[in-house]
Coordinates of C-alpha atoms in Angstrom, one line a residue:
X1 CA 20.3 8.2 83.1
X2 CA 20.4 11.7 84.3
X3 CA 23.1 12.7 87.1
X4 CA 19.7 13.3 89.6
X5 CA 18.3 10.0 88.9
X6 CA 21.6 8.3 89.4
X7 CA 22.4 10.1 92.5
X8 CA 18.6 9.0 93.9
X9 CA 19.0 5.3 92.7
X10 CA 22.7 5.2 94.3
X11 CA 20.6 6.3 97.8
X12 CA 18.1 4.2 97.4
X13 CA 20.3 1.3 96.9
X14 CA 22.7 2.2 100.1
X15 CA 19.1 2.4 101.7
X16 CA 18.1 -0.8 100.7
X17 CA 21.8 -2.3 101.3
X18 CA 21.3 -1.0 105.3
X19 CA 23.7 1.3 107.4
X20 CA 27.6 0.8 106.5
X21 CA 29.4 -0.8 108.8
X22 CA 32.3 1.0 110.2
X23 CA 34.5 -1.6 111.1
X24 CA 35.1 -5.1 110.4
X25 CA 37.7 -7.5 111.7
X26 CA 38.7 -10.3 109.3
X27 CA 40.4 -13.1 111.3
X28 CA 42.6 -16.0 110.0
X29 CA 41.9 -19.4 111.8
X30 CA 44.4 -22.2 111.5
X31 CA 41.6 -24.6 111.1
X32 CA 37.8 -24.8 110.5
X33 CA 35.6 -24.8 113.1
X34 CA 33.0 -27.7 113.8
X35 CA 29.8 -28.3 114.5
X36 CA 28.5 -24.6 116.5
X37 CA 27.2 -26.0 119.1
X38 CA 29.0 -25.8 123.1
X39 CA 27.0 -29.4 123.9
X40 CA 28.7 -30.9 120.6
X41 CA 31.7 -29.1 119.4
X42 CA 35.3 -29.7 120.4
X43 CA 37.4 -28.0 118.6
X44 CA 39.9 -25.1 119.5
X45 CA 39.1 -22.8 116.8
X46 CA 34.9 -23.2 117.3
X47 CA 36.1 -21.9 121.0
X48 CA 37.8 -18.6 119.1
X49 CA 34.3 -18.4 117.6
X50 CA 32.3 -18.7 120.4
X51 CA 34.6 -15.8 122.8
X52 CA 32.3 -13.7 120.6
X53 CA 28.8 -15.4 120.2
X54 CA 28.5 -17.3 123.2
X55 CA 28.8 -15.6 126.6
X56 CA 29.3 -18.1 129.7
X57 CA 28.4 -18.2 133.6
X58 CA 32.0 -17.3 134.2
X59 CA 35.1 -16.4 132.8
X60 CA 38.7 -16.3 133.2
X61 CA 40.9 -13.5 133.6
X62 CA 44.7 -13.1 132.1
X63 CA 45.9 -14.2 135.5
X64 CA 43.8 -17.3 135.1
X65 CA 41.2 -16.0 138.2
X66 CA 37.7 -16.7 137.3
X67 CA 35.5 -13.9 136.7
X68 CA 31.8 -12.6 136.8
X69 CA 30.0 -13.0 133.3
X70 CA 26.5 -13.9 133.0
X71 CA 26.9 -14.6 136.5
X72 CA 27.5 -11.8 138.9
X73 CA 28.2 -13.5 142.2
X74 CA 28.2 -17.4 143.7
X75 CA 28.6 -18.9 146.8
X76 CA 29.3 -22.3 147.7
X77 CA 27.3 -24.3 150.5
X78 CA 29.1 -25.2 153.5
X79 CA 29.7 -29.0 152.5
X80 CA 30.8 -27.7 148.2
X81 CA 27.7 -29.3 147.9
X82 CA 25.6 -26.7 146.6
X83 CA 26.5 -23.9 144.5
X84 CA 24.3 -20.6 144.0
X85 CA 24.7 -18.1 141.5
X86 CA 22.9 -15.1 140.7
X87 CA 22.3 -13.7 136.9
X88 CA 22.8 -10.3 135.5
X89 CA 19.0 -9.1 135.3
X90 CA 20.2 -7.0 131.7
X91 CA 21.4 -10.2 129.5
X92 CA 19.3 -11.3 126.2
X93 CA 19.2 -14.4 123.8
X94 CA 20.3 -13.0 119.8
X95 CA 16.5 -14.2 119.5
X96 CA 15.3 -11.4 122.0
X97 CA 14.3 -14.4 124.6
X98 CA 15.3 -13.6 128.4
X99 CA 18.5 -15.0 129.8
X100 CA 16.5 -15.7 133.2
X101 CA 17.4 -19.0 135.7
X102 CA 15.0 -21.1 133.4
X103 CA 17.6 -20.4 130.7
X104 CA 20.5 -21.6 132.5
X105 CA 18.3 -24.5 133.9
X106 CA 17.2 -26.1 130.4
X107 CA 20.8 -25.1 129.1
X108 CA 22.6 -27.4 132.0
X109 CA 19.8 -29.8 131.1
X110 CA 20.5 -30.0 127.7
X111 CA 24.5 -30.2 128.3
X112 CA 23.6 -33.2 130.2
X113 CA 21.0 -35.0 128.2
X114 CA 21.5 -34.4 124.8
X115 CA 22.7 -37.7 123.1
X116 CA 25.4 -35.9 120.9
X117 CA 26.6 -33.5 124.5
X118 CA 30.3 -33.8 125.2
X119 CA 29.8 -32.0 128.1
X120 CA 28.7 -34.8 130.0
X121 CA 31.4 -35.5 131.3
X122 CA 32.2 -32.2 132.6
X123 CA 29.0 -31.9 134.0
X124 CA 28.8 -35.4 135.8
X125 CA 28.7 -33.8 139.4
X126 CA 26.2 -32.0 139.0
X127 CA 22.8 -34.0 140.1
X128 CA 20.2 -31.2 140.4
X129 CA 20.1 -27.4 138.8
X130 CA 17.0 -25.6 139.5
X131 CA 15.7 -21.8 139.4
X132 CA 15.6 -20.7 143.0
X133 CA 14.7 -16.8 141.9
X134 CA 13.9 -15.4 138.5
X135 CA 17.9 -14.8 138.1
X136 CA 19.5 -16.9 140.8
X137 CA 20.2 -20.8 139.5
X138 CA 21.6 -23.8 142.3
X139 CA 23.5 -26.6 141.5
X140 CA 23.1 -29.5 143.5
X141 CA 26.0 -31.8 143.1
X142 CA 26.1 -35.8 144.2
X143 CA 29.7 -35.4 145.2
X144 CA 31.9 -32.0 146.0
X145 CA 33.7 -30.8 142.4
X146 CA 36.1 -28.2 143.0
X147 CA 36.2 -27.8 139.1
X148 CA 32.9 -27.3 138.5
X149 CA 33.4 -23.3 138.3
X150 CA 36.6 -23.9 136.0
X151 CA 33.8 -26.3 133.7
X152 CA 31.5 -23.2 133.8
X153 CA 33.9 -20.9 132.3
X154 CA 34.1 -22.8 128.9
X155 CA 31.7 -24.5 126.8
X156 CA 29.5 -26.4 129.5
X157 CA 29.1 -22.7 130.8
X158 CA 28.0 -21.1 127.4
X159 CA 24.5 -20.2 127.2
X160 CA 22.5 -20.9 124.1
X161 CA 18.7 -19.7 123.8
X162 CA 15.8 -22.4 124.7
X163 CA 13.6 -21.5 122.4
X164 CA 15.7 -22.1 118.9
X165 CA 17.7 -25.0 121.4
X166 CA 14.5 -26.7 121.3
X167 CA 12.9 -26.4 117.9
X168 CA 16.7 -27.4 116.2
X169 CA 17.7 -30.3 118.5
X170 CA 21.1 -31.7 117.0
X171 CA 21.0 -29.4 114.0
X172 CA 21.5 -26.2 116.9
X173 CA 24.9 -25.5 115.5
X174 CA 23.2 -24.7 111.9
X175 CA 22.2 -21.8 112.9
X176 CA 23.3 -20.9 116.5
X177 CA 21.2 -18.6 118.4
X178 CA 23.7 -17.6 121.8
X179 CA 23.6 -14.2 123.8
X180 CA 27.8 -12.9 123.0
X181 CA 28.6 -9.4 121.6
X182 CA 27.7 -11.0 118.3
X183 CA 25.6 -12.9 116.7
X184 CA 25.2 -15.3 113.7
X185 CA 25.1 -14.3 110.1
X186 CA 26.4 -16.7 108.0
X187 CA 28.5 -20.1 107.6
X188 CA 30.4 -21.3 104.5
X189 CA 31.4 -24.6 105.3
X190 CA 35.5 -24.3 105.1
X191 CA 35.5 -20.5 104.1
X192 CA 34.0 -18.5 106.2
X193 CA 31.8 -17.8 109.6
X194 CA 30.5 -14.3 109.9
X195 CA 29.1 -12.3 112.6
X196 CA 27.8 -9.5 113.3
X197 CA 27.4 -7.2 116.4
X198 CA 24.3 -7.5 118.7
X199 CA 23.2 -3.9 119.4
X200 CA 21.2 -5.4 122.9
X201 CA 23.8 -7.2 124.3
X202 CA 24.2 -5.8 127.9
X203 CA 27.6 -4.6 127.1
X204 CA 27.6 -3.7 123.7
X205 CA 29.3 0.0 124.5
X206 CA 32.8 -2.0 124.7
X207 CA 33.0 -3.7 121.4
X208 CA 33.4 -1.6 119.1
X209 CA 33.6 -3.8 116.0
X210 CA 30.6 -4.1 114.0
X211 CA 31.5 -7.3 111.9
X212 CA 33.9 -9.9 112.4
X213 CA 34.4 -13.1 109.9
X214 CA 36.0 -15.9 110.9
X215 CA 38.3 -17.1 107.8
X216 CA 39.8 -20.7 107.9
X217 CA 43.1 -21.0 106.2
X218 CA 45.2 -24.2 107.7
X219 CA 48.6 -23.4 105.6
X220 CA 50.6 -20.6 108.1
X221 CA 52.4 -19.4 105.0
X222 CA 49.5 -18.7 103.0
X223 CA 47.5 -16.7 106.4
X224 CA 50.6 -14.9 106.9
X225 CA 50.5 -13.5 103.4
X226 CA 47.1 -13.1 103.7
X227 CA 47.6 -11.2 106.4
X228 CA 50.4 -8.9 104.9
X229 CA 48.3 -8.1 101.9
X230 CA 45.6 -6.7 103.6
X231 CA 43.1 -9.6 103.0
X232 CA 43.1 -10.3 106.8
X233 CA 43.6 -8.0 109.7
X234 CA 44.8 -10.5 112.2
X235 CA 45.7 -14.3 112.4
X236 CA 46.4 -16.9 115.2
X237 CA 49.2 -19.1 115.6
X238 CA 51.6 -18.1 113.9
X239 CA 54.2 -21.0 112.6
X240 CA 57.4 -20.6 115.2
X241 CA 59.4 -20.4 112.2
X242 CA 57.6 -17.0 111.3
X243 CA 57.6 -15.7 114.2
X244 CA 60.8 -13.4 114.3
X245 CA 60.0 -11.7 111.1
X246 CA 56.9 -10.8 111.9
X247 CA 58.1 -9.3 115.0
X248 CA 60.8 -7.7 112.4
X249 CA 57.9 -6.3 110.2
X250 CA 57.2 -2.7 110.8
X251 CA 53.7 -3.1 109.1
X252 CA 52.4 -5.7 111.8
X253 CA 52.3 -6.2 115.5
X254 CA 52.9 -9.5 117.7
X255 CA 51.9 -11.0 121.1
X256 CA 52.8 -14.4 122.5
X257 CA 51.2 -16.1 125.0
X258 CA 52.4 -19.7 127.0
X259 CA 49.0 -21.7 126.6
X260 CA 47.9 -24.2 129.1
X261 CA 47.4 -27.5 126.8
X262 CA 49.4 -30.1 125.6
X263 CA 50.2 -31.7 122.0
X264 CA 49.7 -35.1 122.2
X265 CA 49.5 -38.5 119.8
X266 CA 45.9 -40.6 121.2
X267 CA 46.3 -44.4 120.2
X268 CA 43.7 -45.8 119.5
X269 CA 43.4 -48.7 122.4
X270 CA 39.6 -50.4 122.5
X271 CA 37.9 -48.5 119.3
X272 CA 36.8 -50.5 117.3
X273 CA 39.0 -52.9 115.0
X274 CA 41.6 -50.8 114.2
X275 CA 42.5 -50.8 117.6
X276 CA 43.6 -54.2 117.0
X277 CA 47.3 -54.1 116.8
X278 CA 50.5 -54.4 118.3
X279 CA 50.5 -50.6 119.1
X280 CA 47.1 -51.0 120.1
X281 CA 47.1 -54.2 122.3
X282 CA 50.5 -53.6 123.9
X283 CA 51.6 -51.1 126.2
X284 CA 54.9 -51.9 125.6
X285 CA 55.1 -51.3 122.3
X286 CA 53.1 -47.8 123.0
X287 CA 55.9 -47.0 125.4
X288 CA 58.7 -48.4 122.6
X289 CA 57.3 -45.5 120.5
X290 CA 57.4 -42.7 122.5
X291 CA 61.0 -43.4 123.8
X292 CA 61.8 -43.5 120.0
X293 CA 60.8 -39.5 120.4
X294 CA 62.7 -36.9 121.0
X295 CA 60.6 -34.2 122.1
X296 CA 63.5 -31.9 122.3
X297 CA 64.6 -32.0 118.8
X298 CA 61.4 -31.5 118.1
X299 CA 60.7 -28.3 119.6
X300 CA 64.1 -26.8 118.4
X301 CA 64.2 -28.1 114.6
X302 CA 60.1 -27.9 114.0
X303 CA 59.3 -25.0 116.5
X304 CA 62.2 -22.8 116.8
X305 CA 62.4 -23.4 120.2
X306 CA 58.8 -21.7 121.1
X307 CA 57.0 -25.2 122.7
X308 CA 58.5 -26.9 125.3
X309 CA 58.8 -30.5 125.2
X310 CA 56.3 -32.3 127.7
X311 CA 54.8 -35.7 128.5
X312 CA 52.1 -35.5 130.8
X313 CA 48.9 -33.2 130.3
X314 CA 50.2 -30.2 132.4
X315 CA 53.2 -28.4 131.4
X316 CA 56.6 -29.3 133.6
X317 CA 55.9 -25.6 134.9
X318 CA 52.6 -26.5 136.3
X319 CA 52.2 -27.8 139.9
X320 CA 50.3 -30.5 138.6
X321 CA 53.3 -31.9 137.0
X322 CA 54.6 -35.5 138.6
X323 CA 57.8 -34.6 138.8
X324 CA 58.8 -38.6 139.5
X325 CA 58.6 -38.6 135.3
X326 CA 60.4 -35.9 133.9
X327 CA 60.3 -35.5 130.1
X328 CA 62.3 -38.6 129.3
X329 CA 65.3 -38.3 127.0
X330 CA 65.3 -39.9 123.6
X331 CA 66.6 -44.0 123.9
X332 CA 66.6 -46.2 120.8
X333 CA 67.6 -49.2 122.6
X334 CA 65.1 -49.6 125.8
X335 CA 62.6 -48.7 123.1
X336 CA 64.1 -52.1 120.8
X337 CA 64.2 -53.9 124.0
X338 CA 60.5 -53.6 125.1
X339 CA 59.8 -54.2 121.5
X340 CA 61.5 -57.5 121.7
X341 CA 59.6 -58.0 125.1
X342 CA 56.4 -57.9 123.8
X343 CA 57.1 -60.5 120.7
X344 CA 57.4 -57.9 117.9
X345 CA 60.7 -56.4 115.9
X346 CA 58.8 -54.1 113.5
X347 CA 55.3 -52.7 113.6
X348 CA 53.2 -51.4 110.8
X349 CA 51.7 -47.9 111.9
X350 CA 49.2 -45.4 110.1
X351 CA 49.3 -41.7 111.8
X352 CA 46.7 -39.3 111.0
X353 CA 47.3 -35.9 111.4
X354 CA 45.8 -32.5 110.4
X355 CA 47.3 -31.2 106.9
X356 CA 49.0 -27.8 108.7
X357 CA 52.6 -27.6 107.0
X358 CA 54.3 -27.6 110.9
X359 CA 52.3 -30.6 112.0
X360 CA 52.8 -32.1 109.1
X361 CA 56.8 -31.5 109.6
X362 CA 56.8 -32.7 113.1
X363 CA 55.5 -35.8 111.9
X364 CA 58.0 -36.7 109.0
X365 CA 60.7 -36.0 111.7
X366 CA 58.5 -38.5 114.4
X367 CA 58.1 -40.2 111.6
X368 CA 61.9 -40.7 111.2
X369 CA 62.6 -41.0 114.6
X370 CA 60.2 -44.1 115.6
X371 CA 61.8 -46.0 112.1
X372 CA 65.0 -46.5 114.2
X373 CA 63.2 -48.6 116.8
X374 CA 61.0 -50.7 114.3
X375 CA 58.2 -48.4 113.9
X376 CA 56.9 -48.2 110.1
X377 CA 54.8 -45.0 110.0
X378 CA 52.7 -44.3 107.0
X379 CA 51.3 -40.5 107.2
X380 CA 47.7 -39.2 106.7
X381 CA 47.5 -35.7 105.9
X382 CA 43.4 -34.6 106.6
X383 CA 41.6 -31.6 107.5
X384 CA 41.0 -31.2 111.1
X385 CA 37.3 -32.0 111.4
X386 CA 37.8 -35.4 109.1
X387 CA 40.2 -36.2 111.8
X388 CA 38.0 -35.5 114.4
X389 CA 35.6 -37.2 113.1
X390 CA 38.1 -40.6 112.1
X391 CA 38.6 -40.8 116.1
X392 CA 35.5 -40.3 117.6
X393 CA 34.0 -43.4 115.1
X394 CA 37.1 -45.6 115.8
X395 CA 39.0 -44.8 112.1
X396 CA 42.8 -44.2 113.6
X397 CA 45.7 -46.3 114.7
X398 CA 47.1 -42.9 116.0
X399 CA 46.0 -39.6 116.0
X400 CA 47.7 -36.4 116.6
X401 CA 46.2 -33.4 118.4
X402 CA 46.0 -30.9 120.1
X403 CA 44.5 -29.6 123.3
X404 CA 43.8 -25.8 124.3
X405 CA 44.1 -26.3 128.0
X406 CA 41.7 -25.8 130.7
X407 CA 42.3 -23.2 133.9
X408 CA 41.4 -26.6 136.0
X409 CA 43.7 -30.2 135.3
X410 CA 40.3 -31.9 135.5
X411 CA 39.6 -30.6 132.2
X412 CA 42.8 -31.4 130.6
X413 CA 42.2 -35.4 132.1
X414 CA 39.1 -36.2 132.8
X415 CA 36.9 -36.4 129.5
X416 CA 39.9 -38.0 128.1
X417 CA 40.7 -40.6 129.9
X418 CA 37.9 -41.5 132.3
X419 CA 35.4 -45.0 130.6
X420 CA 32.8 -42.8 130.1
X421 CA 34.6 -39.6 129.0
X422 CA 32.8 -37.2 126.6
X423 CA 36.3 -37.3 124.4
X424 CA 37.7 -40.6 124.9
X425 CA 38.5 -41.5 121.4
X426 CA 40.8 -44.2 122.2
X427 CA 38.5 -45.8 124.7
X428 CA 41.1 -46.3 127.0
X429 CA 38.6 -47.5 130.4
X430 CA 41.0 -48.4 133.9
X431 CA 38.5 -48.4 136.9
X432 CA 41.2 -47.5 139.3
X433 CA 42.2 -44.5 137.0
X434 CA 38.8 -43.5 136.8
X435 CA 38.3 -43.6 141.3
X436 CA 41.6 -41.4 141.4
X437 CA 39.6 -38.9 139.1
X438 CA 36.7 -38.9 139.9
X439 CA 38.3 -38.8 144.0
X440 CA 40.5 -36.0 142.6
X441 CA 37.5 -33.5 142.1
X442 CA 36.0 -33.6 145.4
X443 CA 39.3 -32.7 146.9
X444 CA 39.7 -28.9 148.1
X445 CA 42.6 -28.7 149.0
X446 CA 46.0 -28.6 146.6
X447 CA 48.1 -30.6 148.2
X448 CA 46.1 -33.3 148.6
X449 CA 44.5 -33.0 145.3
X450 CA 48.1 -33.0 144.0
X451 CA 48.5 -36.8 145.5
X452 CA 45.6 -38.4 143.2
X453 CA 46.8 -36.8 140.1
X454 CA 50.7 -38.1 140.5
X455 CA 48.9 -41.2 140.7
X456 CA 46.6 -41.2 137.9
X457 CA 50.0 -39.5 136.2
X458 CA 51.8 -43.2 137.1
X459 CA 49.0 -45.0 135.8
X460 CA 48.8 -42.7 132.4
X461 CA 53.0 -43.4 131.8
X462 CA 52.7 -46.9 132.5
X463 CA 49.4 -47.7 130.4
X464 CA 50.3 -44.8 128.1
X465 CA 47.0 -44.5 125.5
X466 CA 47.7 -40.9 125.3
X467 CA 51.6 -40.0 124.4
X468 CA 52.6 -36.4 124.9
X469 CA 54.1 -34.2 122.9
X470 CA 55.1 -31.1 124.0
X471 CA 52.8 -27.9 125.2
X472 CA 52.3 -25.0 122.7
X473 CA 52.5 -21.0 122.9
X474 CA 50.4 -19.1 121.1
X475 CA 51.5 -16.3 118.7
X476 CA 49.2 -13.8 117.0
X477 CA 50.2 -11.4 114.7
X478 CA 47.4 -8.0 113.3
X479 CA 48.0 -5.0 111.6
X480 CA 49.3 -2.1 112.8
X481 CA 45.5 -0.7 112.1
X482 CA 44.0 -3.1 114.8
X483 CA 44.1 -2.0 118.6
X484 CA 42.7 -3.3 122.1
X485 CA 44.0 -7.1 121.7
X486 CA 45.1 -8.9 125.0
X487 CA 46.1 -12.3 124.6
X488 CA 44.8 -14.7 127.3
X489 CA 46.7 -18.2 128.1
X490 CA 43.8 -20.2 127.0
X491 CA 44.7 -19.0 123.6
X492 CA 41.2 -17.0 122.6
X493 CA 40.9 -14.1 121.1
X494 CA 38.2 -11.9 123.0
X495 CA 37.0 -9.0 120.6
X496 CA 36.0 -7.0 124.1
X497 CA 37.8 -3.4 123.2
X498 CA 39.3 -4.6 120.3
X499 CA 38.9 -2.0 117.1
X500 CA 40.0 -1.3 113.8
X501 CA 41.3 1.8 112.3
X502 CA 38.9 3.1 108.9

């Protein structure tokens, strides 16, 4: 081949290949995502996905305020009765469908009605939404919910288009069609999700990244060295015992962020027959086990002191913390004696947890800790969406977890705990739980709303289904190449300025 003919075949080929991209951000996950779909997913890394594909009514701030997105303004009615909020008149679906108030409409619909929606739940104030203008939606809610906005501002708030919504049903998250800075290109199931910039999206001029790819790699050690040998350009959550060398490491850069969830262990309670056990079956023993715990230890020897030990659903920083149980000290022998109240001297117990090296750790140690009061713990190391999957059907004795946090404590309660929850993998169903709750969100004021969470709190350390943990930071560490990056306390990373360096 002569050099002329080469030199038109090489154009024609970068003509047929498209326009180079200019910058692409390769991000290392600590887990894969599941199921793309707001209605369906629950996982914390899908979330890190959808901060780029899926914009929302609203959104939160650094100083946890909520803030305009799709939604410019809202005002509540008189009696929080009624809330009305107006669009942006300038905002597309990745399919080139208008995001107009019938959008929003069917979309609130669909969170509510779809028989595989988790959002439920979150959503079970609301009793009417309807378009009252082209862009101005109103929700019409059976009882005040002063977390609605907070709901809004995550997945129940994300906006997917109508039209592919409706032709894909269930299968939605296949091929997600959403109206973020980005849209869909590609999913490798345990690889790779990979998206690409969406040149219409009404403000396109502040994301400068043309590609980004989600890569899920659950082993810290092997990210990090990703991330050092240039295969990645930036990872979340960062194992605590990593963390000061990589703030050491010239060739990298670091942020840390306190997060506003919790690490917990659910037990499975009333889900199926696995749930029948000691463990299970007896609150007593439940409580045995966590006073076998010592949360402290934990947090020093596993996280290098960068969690802090916890054991109720808001950190003991929050205001929403009952301070009338303070994270209780470690005490073999109370947690023998209730064992010896409720009939039993050793229990049999099967933990599943997700097959991260540092989970993994603070389970062998839990693991070791619990054996002293009678507590034989067999280990399950699975990937994260197996282990999802094990609780919702019922397959788990316990399961540990994690949970990002929500700007609003009804988020980090409700779908959990209530009978009906959208996430209540361990059935766990107390009506007088459930009236504190559900009471809880039509409450406006603090201080009042304050008094029905320290009594759902009681209930929760008394019944204990869910045992806490601990509550996470989050570290991130990028290459020196990447620039723009604001951490948030709700642990996503939000590509808005964010660039890379050719």
């Amino acid at each position: 081949m002569t050099l002329r003919r080469l030199a038109v075949s090489l154009l024609l080929t970068a003509a047929l290949a498209g326009p180079a991209l200019s910058a692409e951000l390769r991000i290392g996950l600590g887990d894969d995502a599941d199921v793309l779909d707001p209605a369906q997913s629950r996982t914390f890394v899908g979330r890190i996905v959808y901060a780029a594909l899926c914009d929302k009514l609203v959104d939160i701030s650094t100083d946890l305020q909520i803030v305009p997105q799709l939604a410019t303004d809202w005002k509540w009615s008189g009696d929080a009765r009624s809330l009305v909020m107006n669009l942006r008149q300038d905002a597309r679906f990745h399919d080139g469908e208008p995001l107009d108030a019938k959008a929003v409409v069917f979309n609130i619909e669909r969170m509510k009605t779809l028989p595989e929606s988790r959002r439920k739940s979150e959503l079970a104030s609301v009793s009417k939404v309807e378009a009252t203008g082209p862009y101005q939606v109103t929700f019409t809610l059976g009882t005040p919910d002063v977390s609605l906005l907070a709901q809004l501002s995550d997945r129940a708030g994300m906006m997917v288009s109508p039209k592919a919504a409706a032709a894909s049903g269930a299968n939605f998250g296949a091929n997600p069609v959403c109206s973020g800075p980005y849209r869909f290109v590609e999913r490798v199931q345990q690889d790779r999700i990979v998206l690409e910039k969406f040149a219409e999206h009404w403000d396109a001029a502040n994301y400068p990244l043309d590609r980004v790819t989600y890569l899920p790699i659950p082993d810290t050690t092997v990210r990090l060295a990703n991330l050092r040998s240039g295969d990645l350009d930036m990872v979340e959550r960062v194992a605590a015992s990593d963390a000061a060398a990589v703030a050491a490491d010239s060739s990298l850069k670091s942020e840390t962020v306190i997060g506003l969830g919790y690490q917990a262990l659910y037990v499975n309670v009333a889900n199926g027959a696995r749930a029948d056990s000691p463990l299970g079956k007896d609150k007593r023993v439940r409580q045995a086990f966590s006073l076998a715990i010592d949360r402290d230890a934990i947090n020093q020897v596993v996280y290098e002191g960068t969690q802090a030990a916890g054991n109720q659903p808001f950190p003991p920083e929050s205001p929403w913390f009952n301070t009338s149980f303070p994270v209780p000290a470690r005490d073999i022998e109370k947690a023998k004696a209730l064992m010896a109240e409720a009939g039993v001297s050793s229990v049999d117990v099967q933990l599943q947890a997700a097959n991260v090296p540092v989970t993994m750790q603070a389970m062998q140690v839990i693991q070791a800790m619990v054996a002293e009061a009678g507590f034989n713990v067999s280990l399950q190391a699975t990937e994260f969406t197996t282990l999802l999957a094990a609780q919702s059907s019922g397959d788990f004795q316990i399961s540990r977890s994690d949970w990002s946090g929500r700007l609003d404590p009804d988020g980090n309660v409700h779908q959990f705990i209530t009978c009906a929850g959208g996430q209540n993998d361990v059935k766990y169903c107390n009506p007088a739980l459930d009236a504190l709750l559900d009471e809880a969100r039509t409450i406006p004021d603090p201080a009042a709303r304050k008094v029905k969470y320290d009594a759902a709190t009681a209930i929760m350390q008394d019944d204990m289904p869910i045992i806490y943990l601990g509550n996470q930071s989050y570290i991130y560490a990028f290459d020196t190449d990447v620039s723009g990056f604001t951490p948030y306390p709700d642990g996503l990373i939000r590509l808005r300025g964010m660039n890379k360096a050719d």
